[in-house]
mmCIF file of C-alpha atoms in Angstrom:
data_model
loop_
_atom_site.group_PDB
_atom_site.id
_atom_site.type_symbol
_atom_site.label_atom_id
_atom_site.label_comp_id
_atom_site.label_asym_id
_atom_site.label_seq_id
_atom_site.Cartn_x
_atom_site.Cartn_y
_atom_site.Cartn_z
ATOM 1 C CA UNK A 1 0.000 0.000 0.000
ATOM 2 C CA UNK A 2 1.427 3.249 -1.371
ATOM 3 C CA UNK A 3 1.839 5.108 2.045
ATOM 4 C CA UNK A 4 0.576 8.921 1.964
ATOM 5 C CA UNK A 5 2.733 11.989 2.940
ATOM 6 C CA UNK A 6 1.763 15.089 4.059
ATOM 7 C CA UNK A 7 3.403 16.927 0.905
ATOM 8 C CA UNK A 8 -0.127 17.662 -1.150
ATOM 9 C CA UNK A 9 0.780 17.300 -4.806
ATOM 10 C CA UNK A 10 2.418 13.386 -3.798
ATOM 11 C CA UNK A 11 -0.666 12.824 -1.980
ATOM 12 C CA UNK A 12 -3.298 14.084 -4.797
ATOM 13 C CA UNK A 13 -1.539 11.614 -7.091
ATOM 14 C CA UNK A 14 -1.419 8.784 -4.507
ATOM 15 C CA UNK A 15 -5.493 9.868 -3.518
ATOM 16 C CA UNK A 16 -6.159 9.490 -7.631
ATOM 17 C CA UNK A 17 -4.689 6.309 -7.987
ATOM 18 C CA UNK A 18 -6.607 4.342 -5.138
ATOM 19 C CA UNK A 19 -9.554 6.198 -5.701
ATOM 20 C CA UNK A 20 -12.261 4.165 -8.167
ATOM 21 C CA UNK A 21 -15.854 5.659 -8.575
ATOM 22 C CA UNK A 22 -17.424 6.018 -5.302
ATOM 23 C CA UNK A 23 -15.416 4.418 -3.179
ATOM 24 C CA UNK A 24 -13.472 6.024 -0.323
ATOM 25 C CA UNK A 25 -10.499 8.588 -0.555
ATOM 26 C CA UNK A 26 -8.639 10.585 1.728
ATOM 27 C CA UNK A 27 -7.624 14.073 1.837
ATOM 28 C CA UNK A 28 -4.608 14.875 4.471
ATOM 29 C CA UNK A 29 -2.530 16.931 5.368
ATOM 30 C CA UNK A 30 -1.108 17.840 8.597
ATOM 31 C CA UNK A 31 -3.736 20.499 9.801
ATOM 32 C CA UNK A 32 -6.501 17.833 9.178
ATOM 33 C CA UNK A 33 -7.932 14.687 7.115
ATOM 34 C CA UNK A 34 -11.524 14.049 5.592
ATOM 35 C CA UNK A 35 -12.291 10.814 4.450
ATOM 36 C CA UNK A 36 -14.786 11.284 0.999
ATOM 37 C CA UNK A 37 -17.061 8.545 -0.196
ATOM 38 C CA UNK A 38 -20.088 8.223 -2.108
ATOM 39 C CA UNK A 39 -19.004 10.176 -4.785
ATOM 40 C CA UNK A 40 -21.800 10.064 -7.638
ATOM 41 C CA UNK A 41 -23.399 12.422 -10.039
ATOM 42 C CA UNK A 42 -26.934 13.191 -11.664
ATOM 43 C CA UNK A 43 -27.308 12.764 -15.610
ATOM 44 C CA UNK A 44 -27.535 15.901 -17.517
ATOM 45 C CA UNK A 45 -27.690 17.474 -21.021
ATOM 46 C CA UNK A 46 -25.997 20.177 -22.424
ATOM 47 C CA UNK A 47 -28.887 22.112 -24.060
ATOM 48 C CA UNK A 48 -28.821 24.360 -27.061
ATOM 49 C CA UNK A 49 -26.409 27.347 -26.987
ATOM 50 C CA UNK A 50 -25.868 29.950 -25.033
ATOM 51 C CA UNK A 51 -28.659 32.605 -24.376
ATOM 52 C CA UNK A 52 -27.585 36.189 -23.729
ATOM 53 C CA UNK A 53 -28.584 37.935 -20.612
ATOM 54 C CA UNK A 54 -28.344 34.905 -18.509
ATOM 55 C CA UNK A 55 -24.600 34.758 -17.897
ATOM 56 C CA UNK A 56 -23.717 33.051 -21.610
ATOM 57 C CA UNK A 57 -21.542 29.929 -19.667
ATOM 58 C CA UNK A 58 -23.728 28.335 -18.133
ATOM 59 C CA UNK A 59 -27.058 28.539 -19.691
ATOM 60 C CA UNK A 60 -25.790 25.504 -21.596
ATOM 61 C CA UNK A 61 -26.886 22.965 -18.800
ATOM 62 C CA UNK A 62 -26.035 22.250 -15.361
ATOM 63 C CA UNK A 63 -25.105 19.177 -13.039
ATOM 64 C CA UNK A 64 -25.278 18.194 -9.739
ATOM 65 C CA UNK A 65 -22.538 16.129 -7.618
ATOM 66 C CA UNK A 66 -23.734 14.517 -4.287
ATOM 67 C CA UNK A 67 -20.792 13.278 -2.002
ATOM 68 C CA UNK A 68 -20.251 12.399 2.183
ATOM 69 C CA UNK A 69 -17.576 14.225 3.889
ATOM 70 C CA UNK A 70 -16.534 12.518 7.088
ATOM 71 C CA UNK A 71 -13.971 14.180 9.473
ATOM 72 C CA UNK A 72 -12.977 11.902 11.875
ATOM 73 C CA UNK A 73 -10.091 14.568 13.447
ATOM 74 C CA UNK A 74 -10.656 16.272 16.792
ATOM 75 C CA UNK A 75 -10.839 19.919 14.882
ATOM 76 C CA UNK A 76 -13.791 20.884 12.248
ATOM 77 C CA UNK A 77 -12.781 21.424 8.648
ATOM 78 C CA UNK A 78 -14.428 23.332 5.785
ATOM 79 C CA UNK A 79 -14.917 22.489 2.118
ATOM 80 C CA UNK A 80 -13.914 25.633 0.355
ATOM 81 C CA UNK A 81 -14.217 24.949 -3.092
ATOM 82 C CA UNK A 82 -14.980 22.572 -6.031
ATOM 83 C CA UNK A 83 -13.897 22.616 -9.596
ATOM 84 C CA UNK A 84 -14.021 20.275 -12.796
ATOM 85 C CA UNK A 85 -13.318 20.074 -16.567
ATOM 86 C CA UNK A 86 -16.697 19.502 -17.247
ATOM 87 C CA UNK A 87 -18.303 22.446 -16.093
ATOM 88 C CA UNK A 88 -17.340 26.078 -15.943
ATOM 89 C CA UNK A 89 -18.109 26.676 -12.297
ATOM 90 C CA UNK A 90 -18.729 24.105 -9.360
ATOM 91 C CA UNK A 91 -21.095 26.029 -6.156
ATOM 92 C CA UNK A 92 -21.692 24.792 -3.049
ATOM 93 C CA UNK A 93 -25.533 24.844 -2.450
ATOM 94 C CA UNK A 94 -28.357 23.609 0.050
ATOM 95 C CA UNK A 95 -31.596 22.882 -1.127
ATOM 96 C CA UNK A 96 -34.064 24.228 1.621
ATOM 97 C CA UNK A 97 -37.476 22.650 1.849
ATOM 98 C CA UNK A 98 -39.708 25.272 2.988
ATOM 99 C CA UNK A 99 -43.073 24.057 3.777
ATOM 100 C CA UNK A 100 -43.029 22.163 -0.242
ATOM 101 C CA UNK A 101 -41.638 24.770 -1.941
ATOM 102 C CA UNK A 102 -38.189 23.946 -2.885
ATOM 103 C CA UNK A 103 -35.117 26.775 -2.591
ATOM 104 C CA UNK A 104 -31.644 26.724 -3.610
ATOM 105 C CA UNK A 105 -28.877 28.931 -1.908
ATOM 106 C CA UNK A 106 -25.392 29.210 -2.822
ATOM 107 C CA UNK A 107 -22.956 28.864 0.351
ATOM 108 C CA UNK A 108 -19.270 30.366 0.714
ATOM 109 C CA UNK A 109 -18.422 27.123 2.002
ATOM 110 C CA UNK A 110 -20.050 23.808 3.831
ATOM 111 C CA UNK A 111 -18.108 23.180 7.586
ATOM 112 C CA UNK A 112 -17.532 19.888 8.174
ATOM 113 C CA UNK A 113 -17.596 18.908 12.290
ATOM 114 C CA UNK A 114 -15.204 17.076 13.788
ATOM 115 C CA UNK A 115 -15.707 13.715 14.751
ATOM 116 C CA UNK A 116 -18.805 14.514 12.056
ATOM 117 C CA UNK A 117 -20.069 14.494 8.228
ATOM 118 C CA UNK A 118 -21.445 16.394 6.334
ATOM 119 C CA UNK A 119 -23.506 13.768 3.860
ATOM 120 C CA UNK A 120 -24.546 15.632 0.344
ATOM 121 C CA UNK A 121 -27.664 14.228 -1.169
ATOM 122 C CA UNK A 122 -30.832 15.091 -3.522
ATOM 123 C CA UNK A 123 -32.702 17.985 -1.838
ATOM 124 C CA UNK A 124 -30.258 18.446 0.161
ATOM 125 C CA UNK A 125 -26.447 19.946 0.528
ATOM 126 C CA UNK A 126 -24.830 19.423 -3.091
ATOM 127 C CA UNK A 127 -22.005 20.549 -5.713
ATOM 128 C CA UNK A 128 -23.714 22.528 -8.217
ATOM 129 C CA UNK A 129 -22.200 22.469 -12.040
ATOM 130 C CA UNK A 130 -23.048 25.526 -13.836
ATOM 131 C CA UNK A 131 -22.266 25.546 -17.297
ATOM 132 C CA UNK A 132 -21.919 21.876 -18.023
ATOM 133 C CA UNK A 133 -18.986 21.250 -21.411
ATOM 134 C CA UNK A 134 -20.057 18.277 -21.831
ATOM 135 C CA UNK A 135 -23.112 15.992 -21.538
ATOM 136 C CA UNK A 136 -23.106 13.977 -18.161
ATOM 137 C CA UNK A 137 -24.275 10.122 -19.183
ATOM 138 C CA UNK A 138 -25.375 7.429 -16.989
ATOM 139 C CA UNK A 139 -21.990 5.042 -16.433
ATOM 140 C CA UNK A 140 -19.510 8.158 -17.386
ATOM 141 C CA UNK A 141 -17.122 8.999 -14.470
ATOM 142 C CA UNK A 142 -16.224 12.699 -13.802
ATOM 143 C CA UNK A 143 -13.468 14.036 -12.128
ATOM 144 C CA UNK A 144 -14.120 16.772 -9.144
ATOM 145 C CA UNK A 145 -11.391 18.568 -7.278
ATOM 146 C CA UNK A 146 -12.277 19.481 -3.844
ATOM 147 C CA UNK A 147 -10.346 22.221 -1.987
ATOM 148 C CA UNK A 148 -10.450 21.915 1.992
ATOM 149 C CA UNK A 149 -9.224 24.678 4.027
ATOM 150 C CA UNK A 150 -7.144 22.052 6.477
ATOM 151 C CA UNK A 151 -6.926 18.631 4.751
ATOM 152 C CA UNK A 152 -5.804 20.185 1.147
ATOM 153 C CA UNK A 153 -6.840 19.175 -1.951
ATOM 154 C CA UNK A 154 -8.432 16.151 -3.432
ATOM 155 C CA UNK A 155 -9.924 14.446 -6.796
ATOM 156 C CA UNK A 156 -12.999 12.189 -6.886
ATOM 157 C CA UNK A 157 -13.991 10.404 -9.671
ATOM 158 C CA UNK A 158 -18.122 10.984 -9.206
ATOM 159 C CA UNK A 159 -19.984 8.013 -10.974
ATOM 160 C CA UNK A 160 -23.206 9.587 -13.374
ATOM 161 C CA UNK A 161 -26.551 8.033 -12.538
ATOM 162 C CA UNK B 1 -57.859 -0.070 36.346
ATOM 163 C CA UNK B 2 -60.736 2.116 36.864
ATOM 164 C CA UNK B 3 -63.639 2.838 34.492
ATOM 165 C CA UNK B 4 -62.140 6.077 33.647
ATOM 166 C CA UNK B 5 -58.567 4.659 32.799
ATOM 167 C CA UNK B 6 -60.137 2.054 30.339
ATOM 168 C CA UNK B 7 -62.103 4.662 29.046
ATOM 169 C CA UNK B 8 -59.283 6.870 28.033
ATOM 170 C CA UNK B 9 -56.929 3.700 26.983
ATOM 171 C CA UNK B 10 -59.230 2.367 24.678
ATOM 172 C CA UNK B 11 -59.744 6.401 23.337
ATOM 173 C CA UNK B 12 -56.337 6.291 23.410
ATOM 174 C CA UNK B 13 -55.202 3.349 21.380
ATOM 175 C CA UNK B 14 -57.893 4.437 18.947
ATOM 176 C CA UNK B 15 -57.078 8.047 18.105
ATOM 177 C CA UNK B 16 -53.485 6.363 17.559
ATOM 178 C CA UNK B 17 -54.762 3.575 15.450
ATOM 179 C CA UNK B 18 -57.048 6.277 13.342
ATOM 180 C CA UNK B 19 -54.603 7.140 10.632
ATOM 181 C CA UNK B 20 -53.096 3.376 9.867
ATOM 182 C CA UNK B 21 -56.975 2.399 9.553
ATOM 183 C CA UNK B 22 -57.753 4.694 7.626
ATOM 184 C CA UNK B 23 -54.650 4.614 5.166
ATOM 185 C CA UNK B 24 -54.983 0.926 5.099
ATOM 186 C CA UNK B 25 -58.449 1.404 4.006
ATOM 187 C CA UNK B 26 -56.845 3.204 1.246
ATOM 188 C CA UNK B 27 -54.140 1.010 0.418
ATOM 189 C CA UNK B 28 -52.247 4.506 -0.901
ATOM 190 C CA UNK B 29 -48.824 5.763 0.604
ATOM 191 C CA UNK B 30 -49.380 9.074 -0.988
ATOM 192 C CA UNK B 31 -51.080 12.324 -0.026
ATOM 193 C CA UNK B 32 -54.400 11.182 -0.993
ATOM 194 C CA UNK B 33 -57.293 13.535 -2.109
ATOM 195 C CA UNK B 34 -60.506 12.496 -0.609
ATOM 196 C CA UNK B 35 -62.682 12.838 -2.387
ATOM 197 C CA UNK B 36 -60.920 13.140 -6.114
ATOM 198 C CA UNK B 37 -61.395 16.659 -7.880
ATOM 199 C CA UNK B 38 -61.125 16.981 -11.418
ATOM 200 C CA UNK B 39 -57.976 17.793 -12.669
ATOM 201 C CA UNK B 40 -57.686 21.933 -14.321
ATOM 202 C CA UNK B 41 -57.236 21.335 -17.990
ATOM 203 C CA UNK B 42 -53.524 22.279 -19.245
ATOM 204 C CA UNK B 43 -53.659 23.320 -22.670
ATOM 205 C CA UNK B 44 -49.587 24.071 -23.617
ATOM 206 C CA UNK B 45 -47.672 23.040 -25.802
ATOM 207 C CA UNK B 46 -45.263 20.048 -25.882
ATOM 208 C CA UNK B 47 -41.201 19.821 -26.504
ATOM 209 C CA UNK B 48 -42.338 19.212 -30.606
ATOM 210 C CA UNK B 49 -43.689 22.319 -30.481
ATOM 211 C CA UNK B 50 -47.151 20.273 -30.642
ATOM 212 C CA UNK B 51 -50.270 21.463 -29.048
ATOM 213 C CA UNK B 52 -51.001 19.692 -25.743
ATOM 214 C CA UNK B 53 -53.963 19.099 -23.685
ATOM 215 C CA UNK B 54 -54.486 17.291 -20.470
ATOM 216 C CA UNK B 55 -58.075 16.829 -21.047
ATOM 217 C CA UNK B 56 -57.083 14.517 -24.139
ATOM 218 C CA UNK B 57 -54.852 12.066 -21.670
ATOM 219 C CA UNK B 58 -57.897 9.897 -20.357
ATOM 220 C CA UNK B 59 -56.993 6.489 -20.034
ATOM 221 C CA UNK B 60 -53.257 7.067 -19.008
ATOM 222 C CA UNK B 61 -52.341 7.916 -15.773
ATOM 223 C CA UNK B 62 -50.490 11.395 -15.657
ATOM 224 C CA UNK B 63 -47.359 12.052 -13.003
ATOM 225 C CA UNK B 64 -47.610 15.652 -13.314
ATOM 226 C CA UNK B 65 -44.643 18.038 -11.663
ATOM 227 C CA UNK B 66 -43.513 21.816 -12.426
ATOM 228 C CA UNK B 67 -39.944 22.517 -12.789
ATOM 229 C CA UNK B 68 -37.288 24.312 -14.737
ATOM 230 C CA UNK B 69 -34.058 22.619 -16.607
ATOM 231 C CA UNK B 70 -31.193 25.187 -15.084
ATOM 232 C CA UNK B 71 -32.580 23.357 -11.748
ATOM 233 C CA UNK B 72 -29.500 20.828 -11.274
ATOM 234 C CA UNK B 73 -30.806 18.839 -7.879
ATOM 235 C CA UNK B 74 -34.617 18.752 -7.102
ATOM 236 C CA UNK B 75 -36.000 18.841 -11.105
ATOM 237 C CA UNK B 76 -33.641 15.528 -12.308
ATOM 238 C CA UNK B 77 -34.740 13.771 -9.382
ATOM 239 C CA UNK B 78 -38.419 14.122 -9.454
ATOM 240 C CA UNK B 79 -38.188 13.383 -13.200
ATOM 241 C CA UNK B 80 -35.289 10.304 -12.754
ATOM 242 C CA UNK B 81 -37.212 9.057 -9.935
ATOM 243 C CA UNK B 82 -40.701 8.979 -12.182
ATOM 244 C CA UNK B 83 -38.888 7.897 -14.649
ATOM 245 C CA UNK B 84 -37.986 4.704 -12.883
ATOM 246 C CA UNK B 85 -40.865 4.096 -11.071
ATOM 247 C CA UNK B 86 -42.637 3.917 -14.093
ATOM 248 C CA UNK B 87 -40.290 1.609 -15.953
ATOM 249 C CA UNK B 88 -40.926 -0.928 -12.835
ATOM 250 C CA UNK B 89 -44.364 -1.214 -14.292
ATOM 251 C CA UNK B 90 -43.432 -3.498 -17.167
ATOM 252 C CA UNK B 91 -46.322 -3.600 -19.765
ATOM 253 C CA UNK B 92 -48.366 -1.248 -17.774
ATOM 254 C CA UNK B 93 -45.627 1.432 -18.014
ATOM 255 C CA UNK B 94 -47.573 2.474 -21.909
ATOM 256 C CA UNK B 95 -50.725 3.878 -19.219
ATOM 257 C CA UNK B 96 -48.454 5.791 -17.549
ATOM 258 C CA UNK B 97 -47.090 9.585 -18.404
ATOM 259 C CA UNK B 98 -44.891 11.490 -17.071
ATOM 260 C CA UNK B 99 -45.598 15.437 -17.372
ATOM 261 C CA UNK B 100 -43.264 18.016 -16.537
ATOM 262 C CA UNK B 101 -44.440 21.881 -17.072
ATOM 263 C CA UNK B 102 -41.724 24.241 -16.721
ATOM 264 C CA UNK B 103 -41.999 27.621 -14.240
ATOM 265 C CA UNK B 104 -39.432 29.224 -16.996
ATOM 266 C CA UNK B 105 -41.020 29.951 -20.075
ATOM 267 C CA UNK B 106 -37.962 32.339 -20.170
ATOM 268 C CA UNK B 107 -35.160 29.634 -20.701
ATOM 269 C CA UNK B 108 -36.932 27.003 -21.708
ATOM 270 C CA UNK B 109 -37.832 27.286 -24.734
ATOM 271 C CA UNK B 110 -39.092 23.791 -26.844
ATOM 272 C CA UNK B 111 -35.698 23.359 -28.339
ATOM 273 C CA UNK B 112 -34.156 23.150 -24.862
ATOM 274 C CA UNK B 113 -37.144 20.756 -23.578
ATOM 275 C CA UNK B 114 -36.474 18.619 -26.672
ATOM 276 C CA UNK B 115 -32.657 18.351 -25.501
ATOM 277 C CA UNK B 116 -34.046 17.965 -21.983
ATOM 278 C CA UNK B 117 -36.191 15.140 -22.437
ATOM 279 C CA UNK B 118 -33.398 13.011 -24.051
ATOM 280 C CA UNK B 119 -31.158 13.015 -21.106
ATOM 281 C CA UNK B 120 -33.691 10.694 -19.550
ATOM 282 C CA UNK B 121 -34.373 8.657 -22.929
ATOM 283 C CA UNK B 122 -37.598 10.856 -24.072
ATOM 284 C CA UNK B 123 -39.623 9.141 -21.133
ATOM 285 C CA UNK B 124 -42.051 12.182 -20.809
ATOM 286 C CA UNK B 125 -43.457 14.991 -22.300
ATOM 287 C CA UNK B 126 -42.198 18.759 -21.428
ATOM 288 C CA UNK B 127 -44.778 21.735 -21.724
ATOM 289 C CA UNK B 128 -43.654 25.706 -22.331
ATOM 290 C CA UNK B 129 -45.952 28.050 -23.300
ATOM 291 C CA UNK B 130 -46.709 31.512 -22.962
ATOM 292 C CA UNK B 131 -45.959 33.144 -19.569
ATOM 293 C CA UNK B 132 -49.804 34.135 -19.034
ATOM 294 C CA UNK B 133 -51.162 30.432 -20.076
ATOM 295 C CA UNK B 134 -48.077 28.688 -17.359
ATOM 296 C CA UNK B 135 -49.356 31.072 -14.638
ATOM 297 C CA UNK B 136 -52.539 29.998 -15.020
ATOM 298 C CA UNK B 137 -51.646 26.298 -15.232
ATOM 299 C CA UNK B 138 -49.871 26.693 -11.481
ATOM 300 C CA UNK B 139 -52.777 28.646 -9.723
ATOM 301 C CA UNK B 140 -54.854 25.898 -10.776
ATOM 302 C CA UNK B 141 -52.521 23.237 -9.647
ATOM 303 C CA UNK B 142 -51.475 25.287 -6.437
ATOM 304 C CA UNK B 143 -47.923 25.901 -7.395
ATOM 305 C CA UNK B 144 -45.685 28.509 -6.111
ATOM 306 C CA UNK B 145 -42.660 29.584 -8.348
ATOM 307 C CA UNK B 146 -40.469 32.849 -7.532
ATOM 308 C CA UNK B 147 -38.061 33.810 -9.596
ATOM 309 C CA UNK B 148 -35.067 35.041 -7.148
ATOM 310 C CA UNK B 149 -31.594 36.991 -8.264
ATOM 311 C CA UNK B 150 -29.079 35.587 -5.541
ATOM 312 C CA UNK B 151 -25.717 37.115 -4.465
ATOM 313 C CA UNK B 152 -22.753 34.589 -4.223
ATOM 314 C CA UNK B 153 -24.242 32.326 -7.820
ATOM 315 C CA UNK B 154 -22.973 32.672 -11.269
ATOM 316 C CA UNK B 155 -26.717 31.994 -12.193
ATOM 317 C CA UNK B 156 -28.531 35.014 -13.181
ATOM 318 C CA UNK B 157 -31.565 34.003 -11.228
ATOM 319 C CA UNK B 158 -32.803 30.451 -9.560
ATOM 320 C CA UNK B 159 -36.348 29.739 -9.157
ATOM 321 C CA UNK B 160 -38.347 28.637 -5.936
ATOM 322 C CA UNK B 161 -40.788 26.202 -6.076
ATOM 323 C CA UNK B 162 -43.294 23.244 -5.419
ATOM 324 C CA UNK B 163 -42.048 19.812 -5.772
ATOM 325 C CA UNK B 164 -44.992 17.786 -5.405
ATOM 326 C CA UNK B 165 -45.689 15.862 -8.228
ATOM 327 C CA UNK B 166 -49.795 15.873 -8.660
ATOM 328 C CA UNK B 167 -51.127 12.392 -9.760
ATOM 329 C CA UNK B 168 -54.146 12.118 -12.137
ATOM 330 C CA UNK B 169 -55.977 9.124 -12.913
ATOM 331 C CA UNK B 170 -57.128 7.236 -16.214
ATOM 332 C CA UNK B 171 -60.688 9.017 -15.680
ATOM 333 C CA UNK B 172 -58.644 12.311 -15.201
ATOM 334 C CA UNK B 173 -59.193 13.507 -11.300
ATOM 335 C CA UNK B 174 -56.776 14.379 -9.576
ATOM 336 C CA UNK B 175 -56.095 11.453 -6.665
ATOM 337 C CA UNK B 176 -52.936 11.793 -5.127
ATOM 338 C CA UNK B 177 -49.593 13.842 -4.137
ATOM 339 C CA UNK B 178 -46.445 12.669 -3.563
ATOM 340 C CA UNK B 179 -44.303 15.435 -2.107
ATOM 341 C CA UNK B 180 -40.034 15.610 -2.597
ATOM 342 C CA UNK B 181 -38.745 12.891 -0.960
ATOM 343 C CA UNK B 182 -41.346 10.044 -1.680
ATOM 344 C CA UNK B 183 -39.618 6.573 -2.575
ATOM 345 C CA UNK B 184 -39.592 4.998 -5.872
ATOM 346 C CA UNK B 185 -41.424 1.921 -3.929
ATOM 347 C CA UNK B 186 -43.445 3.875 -2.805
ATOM 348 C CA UNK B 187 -44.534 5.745 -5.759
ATOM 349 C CA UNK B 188 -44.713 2.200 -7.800
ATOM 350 C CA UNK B 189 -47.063 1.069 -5.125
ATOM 351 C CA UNK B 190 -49.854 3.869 -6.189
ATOM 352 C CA UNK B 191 -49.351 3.974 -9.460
ATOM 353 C CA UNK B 192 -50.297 0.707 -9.636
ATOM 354 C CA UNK B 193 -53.124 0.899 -7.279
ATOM 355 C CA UNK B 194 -54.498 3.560 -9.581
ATOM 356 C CA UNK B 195 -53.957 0.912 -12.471
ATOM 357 C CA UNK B 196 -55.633 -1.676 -10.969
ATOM 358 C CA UNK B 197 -59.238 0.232 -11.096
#
């Protein structure tokens, strides 16, 4: 078993190569670790072309990539960022049920408690592609890149349902 | 135990034992409408550009939800989650139809509806129409959509909105809701309860 330093670019290439669809990798550095799993993503289209006046990039078509963050250090952690190939921006956003009506909000970032998870799912927290370059198909793999504020950097490979 | 004490057990156990009676009475796992009311007519028009009416589905059994196609989360899984219960049907899937009218006449347009629908293998027909004729379509239904601009998105503007997903019967009344969040088992359950009359 390749054994994991705390240097981050080693470590992204280590995290890549044990890393199939879905199943568990490990982002670590020495200010923190979180353990990702569960990696998948919905099917999407890309749709016509771009429509001016709605922010030309991404009225293409947009994705959505669910995934369960578990910190099992003594100190919380924060997902700061996504980003991907296949889209022009990744957002962090929480679906809100209020009373059946559905709402989406964008958030700076989603904390991640220690000793605790934060699990992404449909209607829930999730990674939201905007401006999709590609079509997302049902058996594809995408790559995301997930920027933590204390356990670095890491790539998933989501699995499209 | 005293009269009193039996007394309020047996009001007890049956005020708890109320709702399981009455659902299995039912047999549905749904929000069920009791009694039926006759589902509003939509009259929009389809992805083809072709005209549609509701009033001209009798015989099928309509899953009918509102959504938009910039929604990335809530939208594909209502529609992938119709999608599948219906395809657990079998033979009985060709009396079921999946509806989906859009809250964003703005964006989607019938070409983009078209491209929509064949994400999820053209399993269901996408309405657009004029913003007027849409509005209309949710006050009958009861649907709330507001369009929002939001600080901290790329997205020009996101839309709020209802997620239940209304279900009409072969005879066209509307019998049951399942809100966001109902299983797949669930929803196959009920659609073939509705089937079965």
């Amino acid at each position: 078993m390749p054994h994991v330093f705390g240097a981050s670019a080693p470590a992204i290439l280590i995290a890549l190569a044990i890393c199939a669809a879905g199943r568990p990798a490990v982002a670590q550095q020495p200010g923190g670790t979180i353990i990702v799993e569960g990696a998948w993503a919905r099917r999407a289209p890309m749709m016509g072309h771009a429509m001016p006046g709605h922010g030309a990039a991404m009225a293409k078509g947009n994705g959505a990539v669910y995934v369960t963050l578990r910190n099992p250090g003594a100190e919380p952690d924060t997902l700061l960022s996504a980003a991907t190939d296949v889209a022009h921006t990744v957002e962090l956003h929480e679906t809100i049920h209020d009373a059946g009506v559905m709402r989406m909000r964008p958030l700076p970032k989603f904390a991640i408690p220690a000793g605790g998870q934060l699990a992404m799912k449909p209607g829930g927290y999730h990674l939201m592609l905007l401006g999709l370059t590609r079509e997302l198909k049902p058996g594809e793999t995408v790559r995301v890149t997930l920027t933590f504020e204390k356990a670095g950097r890491l790539a998933v490979e989501a699995e499209v349902r | 135990m005293s009269r009193s004490h039996v007394g309020r057990w047996a009001l007890a156990v049956f005020l708890l034992t109320l709702p399981a009676g009455m659902a299995a009475a039912a047999g549905f796992r749904g929000g069920e409408l009791s009694p039926p009311r006759a589902a509003p007519d939509l009259v929009l028009k389809d992805q083809d550009g072709a005209a549609f009416r509701l009033s001209r589905q009798r015989g099928q059994v309509v899953l009918l939800s509102f959504g938009y196609t910039f929604c990335p989360d809530v939208c594909p899984t209502t529609l992938a989650e119709l999608v599948q219960a219906r395809a657990r049907l079998g033979e009985a899937a060709r009396r079921v139809r999946i509806v989906f009218v859009t809250v964003d006449p703005e964006r989607d347009t019938a070409e983009r509806l078209r491209e929509y629908t064949r994400a999820f293998g053209r399993a269901f027909t996408a309405l657009t129409g004029e913003a007027a004729a849409l509005a209309e379509a949710r006050k009958a239904y009861g649907v709330t959509a507001e369009k929002r601009a939001v600080k901290g998105t790329a997205a020009a503007y996101l839309i709020d909105h209802s997620a239940m997903v209304h279900v009409i019967d072969a005879e066209g009344r509307v019998r049951l809701m399942f809100p966001f969040g109902t299983s797949v088992d669930d929803m196959e359950h009920d659609i073939r309860l509705l089937l079965r009359r």
